Short mmCIF file of C-alpha atoms in Angstrom, two decimals:
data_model
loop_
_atom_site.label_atom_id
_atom_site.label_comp_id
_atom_site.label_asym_id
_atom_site.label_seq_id
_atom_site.Cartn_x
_atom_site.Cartn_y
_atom_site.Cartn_z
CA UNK G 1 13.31 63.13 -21.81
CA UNK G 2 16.82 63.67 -19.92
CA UNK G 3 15.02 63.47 -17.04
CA UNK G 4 12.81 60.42 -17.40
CA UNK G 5 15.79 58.55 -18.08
CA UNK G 6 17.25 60.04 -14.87
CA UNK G 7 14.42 58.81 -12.55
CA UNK G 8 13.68 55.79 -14.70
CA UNK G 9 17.48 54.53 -14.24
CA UNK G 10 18.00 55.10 -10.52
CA UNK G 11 14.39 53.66 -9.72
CA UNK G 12 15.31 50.11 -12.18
CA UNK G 13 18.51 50.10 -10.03
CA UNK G 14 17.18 50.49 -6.52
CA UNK G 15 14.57 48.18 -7.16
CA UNK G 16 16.81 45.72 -9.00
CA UNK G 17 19.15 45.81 -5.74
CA UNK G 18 16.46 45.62 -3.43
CA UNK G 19 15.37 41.96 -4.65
CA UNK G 20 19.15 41.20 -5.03
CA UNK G 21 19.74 41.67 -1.34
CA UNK G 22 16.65 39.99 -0.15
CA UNK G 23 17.30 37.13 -2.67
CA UNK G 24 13.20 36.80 -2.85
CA UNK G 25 14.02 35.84 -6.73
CA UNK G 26 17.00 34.54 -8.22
CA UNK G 27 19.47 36.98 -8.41
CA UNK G 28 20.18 36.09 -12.32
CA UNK G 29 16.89 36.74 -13.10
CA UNK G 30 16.30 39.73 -11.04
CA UNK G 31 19.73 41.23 -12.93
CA UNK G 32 18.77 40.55 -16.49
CA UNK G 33 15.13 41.62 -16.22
CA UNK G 34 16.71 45.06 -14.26
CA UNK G 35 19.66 45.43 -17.28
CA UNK G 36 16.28 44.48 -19.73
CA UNK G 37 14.69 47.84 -18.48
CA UNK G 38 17.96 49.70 -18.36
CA UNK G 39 17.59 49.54 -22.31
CA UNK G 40 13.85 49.45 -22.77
CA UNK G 41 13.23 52.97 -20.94
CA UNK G 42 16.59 54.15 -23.27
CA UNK G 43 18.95 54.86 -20.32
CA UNK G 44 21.33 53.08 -22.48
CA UNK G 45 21.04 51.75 -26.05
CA UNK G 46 21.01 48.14 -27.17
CA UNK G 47 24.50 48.94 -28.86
CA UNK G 48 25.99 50.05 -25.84
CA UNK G 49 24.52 47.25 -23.51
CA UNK G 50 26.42 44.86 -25.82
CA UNK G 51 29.10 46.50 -25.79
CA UNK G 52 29.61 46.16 -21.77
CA UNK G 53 29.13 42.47 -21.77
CA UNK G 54 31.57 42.28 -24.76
CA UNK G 55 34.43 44.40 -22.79
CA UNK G 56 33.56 41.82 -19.86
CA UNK G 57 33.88 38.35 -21.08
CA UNK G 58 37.28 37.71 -20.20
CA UNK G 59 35.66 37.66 -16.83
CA UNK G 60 32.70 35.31 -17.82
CA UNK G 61 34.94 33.36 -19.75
CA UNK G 62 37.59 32.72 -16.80
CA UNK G 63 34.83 32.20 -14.29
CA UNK G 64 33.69 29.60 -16.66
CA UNK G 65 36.78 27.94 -17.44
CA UNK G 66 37.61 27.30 -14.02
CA UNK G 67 33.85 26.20 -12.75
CA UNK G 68 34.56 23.52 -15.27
CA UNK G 69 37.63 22.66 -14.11
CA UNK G 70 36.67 22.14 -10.76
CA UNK G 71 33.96 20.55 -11.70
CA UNK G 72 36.26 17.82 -12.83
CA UNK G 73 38.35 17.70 -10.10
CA UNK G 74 35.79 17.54 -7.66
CA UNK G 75 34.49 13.91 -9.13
CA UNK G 76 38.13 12.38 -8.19
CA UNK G 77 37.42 12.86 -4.07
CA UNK G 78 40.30 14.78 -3.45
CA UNK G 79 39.26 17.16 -1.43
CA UNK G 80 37.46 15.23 0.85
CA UNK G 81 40.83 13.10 1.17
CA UNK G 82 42.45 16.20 1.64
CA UNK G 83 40.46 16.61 4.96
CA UNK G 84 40.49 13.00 6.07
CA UNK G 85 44.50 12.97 5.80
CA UNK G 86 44.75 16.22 7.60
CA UNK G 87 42.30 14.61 10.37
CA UNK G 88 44.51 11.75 10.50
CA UNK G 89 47.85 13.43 10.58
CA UNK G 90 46.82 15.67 13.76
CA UNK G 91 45.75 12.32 15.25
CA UNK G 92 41.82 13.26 15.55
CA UNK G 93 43.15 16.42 17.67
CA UNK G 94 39.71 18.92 16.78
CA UNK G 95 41.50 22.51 17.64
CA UNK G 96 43.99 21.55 15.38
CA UNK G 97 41.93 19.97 12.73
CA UNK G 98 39.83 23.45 12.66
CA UNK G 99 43.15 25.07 12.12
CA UNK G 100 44.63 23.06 9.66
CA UNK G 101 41.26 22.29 7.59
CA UNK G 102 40.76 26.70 7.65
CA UNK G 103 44.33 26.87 6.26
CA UNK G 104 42.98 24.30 3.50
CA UNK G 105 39.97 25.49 2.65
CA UNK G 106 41.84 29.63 2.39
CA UNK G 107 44.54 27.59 -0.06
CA UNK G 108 41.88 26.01 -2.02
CA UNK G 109 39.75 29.74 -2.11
CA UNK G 110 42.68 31.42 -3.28
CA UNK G 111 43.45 29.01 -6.12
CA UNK G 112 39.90 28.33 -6.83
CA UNK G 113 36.82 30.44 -5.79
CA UNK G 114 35.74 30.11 -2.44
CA UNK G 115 31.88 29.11 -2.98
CA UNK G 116 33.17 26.11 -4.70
CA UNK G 117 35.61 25.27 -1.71
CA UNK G 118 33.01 25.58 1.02
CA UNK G 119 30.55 23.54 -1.42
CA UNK G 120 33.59 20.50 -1.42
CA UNK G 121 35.27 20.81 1.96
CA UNK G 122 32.14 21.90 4.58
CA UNK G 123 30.08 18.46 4.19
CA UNK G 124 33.61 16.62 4.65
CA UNK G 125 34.05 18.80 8.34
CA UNK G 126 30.81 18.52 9.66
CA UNK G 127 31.26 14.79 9.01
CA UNK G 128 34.36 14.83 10.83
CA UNK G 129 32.76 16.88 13.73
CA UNK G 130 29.90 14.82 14.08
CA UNK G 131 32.06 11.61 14.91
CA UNK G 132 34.19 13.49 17.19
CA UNK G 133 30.86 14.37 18.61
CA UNK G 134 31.27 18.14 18.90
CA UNK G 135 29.37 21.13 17.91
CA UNK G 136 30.32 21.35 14.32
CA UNK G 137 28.76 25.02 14.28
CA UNK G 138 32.63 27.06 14.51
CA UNK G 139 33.85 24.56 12.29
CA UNK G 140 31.65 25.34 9.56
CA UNK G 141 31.86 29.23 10.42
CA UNK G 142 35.91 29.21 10.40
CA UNK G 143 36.04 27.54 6.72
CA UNK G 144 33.39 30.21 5.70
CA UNK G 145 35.21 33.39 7.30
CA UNK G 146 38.77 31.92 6.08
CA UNK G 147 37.49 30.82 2.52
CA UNK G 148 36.89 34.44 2.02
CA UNK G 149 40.02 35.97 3.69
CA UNK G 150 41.83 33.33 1.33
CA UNK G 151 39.76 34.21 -1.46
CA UNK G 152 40.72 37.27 -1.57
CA UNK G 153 44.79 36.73 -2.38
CA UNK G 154 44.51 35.99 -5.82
CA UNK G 155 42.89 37.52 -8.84
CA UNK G 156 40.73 34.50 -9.11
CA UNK G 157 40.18 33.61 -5.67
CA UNK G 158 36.46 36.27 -5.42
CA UNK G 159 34.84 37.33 -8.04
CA UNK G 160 34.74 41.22 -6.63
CA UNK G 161 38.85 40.87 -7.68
CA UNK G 162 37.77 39.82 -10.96
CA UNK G 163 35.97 42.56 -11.44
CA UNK G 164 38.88 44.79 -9.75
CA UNK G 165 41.07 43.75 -12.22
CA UNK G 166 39.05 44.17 -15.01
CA UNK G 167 38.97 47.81 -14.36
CA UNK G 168 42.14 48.97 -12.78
CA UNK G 169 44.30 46.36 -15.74
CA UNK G 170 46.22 44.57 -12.57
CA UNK G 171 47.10 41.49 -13.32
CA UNK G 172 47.83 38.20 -11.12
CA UNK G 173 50.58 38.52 -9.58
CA UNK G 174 50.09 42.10 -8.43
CA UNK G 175 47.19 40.87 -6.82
CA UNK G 176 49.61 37.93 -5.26
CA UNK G 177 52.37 40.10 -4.39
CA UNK G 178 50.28 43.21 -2.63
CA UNK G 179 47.75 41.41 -1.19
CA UNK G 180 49.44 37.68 -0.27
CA UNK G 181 50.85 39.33 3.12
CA UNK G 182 47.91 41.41 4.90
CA UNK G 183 45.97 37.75 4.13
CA UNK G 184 48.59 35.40 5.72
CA UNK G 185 48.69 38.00 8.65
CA UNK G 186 44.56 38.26 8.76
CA UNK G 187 44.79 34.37 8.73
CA UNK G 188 47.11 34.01 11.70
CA UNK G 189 44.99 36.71 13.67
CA UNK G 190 41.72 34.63 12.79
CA UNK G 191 43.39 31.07 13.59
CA UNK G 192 45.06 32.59 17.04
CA UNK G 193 41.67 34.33 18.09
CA UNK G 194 39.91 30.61 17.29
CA UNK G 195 42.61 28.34 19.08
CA UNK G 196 42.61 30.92 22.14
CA UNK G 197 38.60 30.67 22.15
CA UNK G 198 38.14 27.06 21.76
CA UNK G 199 41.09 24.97 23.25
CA UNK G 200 39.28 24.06 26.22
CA UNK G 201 35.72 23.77 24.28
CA UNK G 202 36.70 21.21 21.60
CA UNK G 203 38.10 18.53 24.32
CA UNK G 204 37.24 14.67 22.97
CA UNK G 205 37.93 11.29 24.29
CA UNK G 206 40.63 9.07 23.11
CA UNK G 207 38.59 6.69 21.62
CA UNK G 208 36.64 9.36 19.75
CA UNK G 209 39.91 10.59 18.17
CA UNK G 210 40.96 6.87 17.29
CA UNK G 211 37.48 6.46 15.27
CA UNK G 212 39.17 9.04 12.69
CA UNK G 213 42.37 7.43 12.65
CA UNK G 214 40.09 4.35 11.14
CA UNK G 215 38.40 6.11 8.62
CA UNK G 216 39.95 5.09 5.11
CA UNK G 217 41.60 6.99 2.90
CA UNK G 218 41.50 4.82 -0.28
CA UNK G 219 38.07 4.99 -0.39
CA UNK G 220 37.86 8.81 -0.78
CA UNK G 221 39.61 8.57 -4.03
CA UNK G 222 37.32 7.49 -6.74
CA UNK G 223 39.66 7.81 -10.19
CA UNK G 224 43.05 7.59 -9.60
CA UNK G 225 44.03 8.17 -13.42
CA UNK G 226 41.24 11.32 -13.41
CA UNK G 227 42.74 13.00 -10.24
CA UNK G 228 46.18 12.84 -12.34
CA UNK G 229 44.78 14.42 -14.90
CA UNK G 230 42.94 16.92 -13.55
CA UNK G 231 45.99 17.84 -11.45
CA UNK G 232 48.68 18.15 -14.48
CA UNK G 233 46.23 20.41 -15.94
CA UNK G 234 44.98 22.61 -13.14
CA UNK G 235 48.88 23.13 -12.04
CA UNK G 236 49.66 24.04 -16.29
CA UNK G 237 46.86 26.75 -16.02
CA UNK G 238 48.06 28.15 -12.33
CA UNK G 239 51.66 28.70 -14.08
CA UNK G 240 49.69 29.95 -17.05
CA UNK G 241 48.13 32.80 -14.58
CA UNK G 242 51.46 33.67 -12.96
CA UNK G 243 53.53 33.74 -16.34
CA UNK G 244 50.44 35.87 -18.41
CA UNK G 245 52.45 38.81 -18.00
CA UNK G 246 55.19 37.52 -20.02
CA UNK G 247 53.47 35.26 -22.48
CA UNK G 248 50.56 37.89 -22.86
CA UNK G 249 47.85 35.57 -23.11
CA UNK G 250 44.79 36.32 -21.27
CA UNK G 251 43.82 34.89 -18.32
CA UNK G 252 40.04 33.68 -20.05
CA UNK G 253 41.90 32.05 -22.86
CA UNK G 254 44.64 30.22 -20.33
CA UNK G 255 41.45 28.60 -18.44
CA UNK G 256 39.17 28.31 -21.46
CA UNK G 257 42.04 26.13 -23.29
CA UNK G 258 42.65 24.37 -19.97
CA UNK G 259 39.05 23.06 -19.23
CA UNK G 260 38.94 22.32 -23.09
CA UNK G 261 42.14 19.96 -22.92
CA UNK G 262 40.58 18.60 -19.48
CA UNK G 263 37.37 17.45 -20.81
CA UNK G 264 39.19 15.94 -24.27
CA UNK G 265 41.98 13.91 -21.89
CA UNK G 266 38.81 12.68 -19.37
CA UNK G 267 36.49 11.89 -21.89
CA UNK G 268 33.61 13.39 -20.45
CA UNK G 269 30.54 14.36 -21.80
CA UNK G 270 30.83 18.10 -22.53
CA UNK G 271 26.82 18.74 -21.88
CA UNK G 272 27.29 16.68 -18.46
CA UNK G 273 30.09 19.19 -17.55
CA UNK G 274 28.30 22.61 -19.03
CA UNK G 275 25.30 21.61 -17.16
CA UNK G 276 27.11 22.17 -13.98
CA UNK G 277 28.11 25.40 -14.41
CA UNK G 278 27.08 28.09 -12.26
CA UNK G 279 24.96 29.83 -14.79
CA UNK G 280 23.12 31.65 -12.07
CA UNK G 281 26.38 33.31 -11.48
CA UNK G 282 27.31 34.33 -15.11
CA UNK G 283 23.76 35.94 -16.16
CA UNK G 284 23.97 37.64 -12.55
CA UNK G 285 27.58 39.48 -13.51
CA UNK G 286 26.26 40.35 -16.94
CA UNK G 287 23.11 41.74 -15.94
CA UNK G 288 25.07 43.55 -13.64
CA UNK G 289 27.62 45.02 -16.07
CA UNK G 290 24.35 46.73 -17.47
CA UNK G 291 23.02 47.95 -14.61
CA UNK G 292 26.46 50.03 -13.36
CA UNK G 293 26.72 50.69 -16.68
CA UNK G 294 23.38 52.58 -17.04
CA UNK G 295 24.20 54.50 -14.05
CA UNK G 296 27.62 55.64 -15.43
CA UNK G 297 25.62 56.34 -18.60
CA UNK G 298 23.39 58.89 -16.78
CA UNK G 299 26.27 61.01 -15.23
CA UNK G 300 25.53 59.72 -11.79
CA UNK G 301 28.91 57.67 -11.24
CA UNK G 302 30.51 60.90 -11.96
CA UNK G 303 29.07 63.20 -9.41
CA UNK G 304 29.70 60.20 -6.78
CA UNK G 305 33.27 60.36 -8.17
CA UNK G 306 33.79 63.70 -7.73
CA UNK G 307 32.37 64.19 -4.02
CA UNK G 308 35.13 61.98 -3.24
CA UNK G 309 37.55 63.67 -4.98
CA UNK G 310 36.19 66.86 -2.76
CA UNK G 311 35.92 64.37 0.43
CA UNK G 312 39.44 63.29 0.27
CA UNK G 313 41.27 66.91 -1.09
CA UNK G 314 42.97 64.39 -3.46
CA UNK G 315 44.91 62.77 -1.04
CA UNK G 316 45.84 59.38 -1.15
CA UNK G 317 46.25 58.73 2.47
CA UNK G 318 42.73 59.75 3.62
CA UNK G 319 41.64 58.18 0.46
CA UNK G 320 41.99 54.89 1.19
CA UNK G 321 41.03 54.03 4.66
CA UNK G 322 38.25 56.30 3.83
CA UNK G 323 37.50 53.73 0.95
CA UNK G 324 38.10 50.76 2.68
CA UNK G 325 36.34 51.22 5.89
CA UNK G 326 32.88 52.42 2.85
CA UNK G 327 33.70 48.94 1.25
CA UNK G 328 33.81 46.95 4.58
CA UNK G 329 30.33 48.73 5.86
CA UNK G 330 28.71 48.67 2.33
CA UNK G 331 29.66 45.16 1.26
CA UNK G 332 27.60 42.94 3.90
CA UNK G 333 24.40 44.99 2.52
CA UNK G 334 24.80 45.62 -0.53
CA UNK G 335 27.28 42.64 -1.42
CA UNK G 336 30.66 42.37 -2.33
CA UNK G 337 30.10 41.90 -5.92
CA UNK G 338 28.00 44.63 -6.86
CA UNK G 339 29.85 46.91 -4.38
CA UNK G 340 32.88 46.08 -6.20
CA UNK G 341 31.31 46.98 -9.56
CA UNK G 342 30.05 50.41 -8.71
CA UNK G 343 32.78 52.06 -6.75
CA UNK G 344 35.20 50.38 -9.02
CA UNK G 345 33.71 52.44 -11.79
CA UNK G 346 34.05 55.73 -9.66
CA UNK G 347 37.89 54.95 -8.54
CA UNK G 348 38.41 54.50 -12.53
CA UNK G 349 37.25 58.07 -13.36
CA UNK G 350 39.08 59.61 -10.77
CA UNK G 351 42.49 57.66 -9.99
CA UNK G 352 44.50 59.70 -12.57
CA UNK G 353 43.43 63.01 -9.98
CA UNK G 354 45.54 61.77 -7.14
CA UNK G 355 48.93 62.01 -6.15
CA UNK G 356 50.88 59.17 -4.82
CA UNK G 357 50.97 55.63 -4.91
CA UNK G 358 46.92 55.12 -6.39
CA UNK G 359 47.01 51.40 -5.87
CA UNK G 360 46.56 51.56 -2.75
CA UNK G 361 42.81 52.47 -3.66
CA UNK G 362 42.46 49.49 -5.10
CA UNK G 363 43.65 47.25 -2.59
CA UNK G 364 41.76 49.34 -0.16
CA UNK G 365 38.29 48.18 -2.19
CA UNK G 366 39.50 44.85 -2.64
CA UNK G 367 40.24 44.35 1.13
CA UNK G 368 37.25 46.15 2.11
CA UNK G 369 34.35 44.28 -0.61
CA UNK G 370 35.68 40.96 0.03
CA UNK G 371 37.16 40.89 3.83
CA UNK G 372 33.93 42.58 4.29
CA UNK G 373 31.89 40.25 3.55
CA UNK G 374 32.35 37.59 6.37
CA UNK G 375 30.25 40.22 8.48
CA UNK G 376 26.47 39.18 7.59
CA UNK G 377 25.50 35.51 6.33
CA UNK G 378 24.11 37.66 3.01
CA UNK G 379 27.44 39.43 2.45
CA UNK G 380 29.44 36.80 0.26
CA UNK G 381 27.90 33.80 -1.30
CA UNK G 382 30.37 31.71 0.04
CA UNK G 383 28.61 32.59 3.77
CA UNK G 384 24.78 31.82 1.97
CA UNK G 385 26.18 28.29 0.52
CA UNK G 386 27.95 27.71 3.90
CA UNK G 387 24.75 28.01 5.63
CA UNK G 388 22.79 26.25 3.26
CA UNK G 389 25.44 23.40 3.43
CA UNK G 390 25.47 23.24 6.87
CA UNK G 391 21.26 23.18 7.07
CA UNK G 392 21.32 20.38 4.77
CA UNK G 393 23.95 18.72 7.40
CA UNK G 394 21.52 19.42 10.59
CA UNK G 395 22.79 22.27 11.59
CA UNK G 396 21.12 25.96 11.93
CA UNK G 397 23.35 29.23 11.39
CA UNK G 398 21.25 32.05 11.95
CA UNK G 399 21.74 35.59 11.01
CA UNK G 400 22.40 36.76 14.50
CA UNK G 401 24.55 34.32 15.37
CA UNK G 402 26.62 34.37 12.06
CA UNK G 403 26.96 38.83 12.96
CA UNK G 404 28.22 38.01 16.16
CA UNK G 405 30.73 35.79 15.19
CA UNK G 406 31.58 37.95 11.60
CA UNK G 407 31.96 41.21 13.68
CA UNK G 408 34.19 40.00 15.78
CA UNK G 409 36.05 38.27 12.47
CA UNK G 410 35.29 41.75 10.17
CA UNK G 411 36.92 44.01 13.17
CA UNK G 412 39.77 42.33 13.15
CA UNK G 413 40.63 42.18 9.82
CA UNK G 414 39.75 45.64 9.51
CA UNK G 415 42.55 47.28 11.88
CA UNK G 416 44.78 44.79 10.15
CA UNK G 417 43.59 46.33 6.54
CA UNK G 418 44.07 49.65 7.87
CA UNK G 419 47.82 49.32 9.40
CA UNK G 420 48.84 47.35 6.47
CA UNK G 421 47.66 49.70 4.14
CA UNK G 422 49.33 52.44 6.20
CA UNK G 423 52.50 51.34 6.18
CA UNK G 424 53.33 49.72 2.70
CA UNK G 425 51.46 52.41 1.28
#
């Protein structure tokens, strides 16, 4: 029976990840059926599968508290006048408007998740491209590959540091404080690399330039007294996440309560907001939970854990370049979320066995799942929404072309990790 459930369990989870990665079914689906079988073939009970989504919903419920308040916020047009205003400030200048819009679009990541960004602030670029009449192709690519170096900053900025902190119990402004400076220096590496490459590439007329200075602002913004709103309370939640360490409320209840008093002060139909949620997203991470959690249920998560253990001689040093040069390799084919997931699970059971300063091996994962991503077009969903945006706009990314450009971007970022890590650590 022990080992049915053995080869029953690993062959649910290599063939669940197999249509995950090819995305030849909805990931959601593909995850819940795959968890569904996890407890059918008894490789974990009912009781226990539960269980795991129960010790998870402060992630599902902050993931949906934010969606809706996004949501919200998105309806007033201010990112798009965001963009527009930053056009017009740099006087139509396009090397400097794909700086400043990429410095944007990794603020807006790290505050609110970076598919959602690209979703907002990608249609609003290629529209500015298109009337400077360049190639909006490394405009689109720079807000995908800097929405997911800003993403990863905050606790809430990608959902693989949701699931991070989940299982290591660091809270926001840990994440803030340890990761805020290898990001602002990956950012400035990324943003000197583009101006470098493309200064005498992106070269437009003067009358091109004037046709943004015409465009209007006033029109962007479609509810003046909603974009208030939505603003008092998104800034009252952000505090909310820096102070949670001293008020000790969670994180899930801060942006639960939040969206809550949003939708009351707006009016809004509830079911018009809930119908926008990503829901694709949420059944995906549960099913997931399940999945890992069937594994680590079968004794497999702790072999893996300790051939690391052997790997590394305990030491905390090799440990984590070791980890975060795995995560950066494994991420773009596996993806960043359920990379996160599993060898999060094997760092839990075997932290407490090293010496030194251990959270460094969880920076090393973070920096590695999510930096890592911006290799492949399949390794983040921000880079598949991107993609999908930019088709929708006219314009083809294709896998090649996005690996060129990512390995240059993941290389980079990479050596960065790796010295940073080095010498804070």
């Amino acid at each position: 029976m022990e080992l049915f459930r053995l080869i029953a369990g690993v062959v649910i989870f290599i063939i669940t990840f197999y249509f995950i990665i090819t995305e030849k079914y909805p990931k959601s689906i593909v995850s819940m059926i795959g968890a569904g079988l996890m407890v059918i073939t008894k490789v974990l009970s009912e009781h226990e599968a539960l269980s795991i989504i129960g010790h998870n919903l402060e992630i599902l419920f902050l993931l949906m508290g934010m969606m809706m308040i996004v949501e919200i916020m998105s309806e007033t047009g201010i990112f798009q006048w965001v963009a527009i205003k930053i056009a017009q400030l740099v006087r139509g200048n396009p090397v400097k408007i794909l700086v400043f819009i990429s410095i944007i679009t990794a603020l807006f990541s790290a505050v609110l998740d970076n598919v959602t960004t690209i979703l907002l602030v990608v249609p609003v670029t290629i529209f500015l491209a298109k009337r400077l009449e360049v190639d909006p192709k490394p405009f689109v690519l720079l807000q995908i590959f800097s929405s997911n170096i800003g993403g990863t900053a905050t606790m809430i900025g990608d959902p693989p540091n949701l699931i991070i902190a989940s299982l290591s119990g660091l809270d926001f402004n840990d994440f803030i404080i340890n990761l805020g400076p290898i990001i602002v220096i990956n950012m400035a590496v990324l943003l000197g690399s583009a101006v470098w490459y493309f200064k005498d590439k992106l070269q437009v007329s003067n009358e091109l330039k004037a046709g943004i200075m015409e465009l209007s602002l006033e029109r962007t913004i479609k509810d003046k007294k909603l974009l208030i709103q939505s603003l008092a309370v998104f800034l009252v939640v952000i505090i909310g996440f820096l102070t949670n360490a001293v008020s000790e409320f969670g994180l899930a209840i801060i942006a639960i309560l939040g969206a809550s008093l949003l939708l009351f002060l707006s009016k809004k139909k509830p079911d018009e907001i809930f119908s926008k949620i990503e829901w694709d997203t949420l059944f995906f991470f549960g099913g997931l939970f399940i999945l890992v959690e069937g594994l680590e249920n079968l004794g497999i998560i702790a072999k893996l854990s300790e051939f690391l253990l052997v790997l590394t001689n305990k030491n905390v040093h090799i440990a984590s370049p070791l980890i975060l040069i795995m995560s950066t390799i494994l991420s773009p084919i596996i993806g960043s979320i359920p990379h996160a997931l599993s060898f999060g699970k094997i760092l839990v059971g075997i932290i407490g066995e090293f010496h030194g300063n251990t959270q460094s091996l969880w920076w090393a994962l973070t920096l590695g799942a999510c930096l890592g991503g911006n290799m492949t077009i399949v390794g983040a969903a921000a880079n598949i929404v991107g993609a999908a945006v930019a088709k929708k706009g006219g314009i083809e990314i294709t896998f090649m072309e996005f690996f060129k450009w990512g390995l240059i971007v993941v290389g980079e970022s990479t050596i960065l990790s790796l010295i940073y890590l080095y010498v804070r650590y």
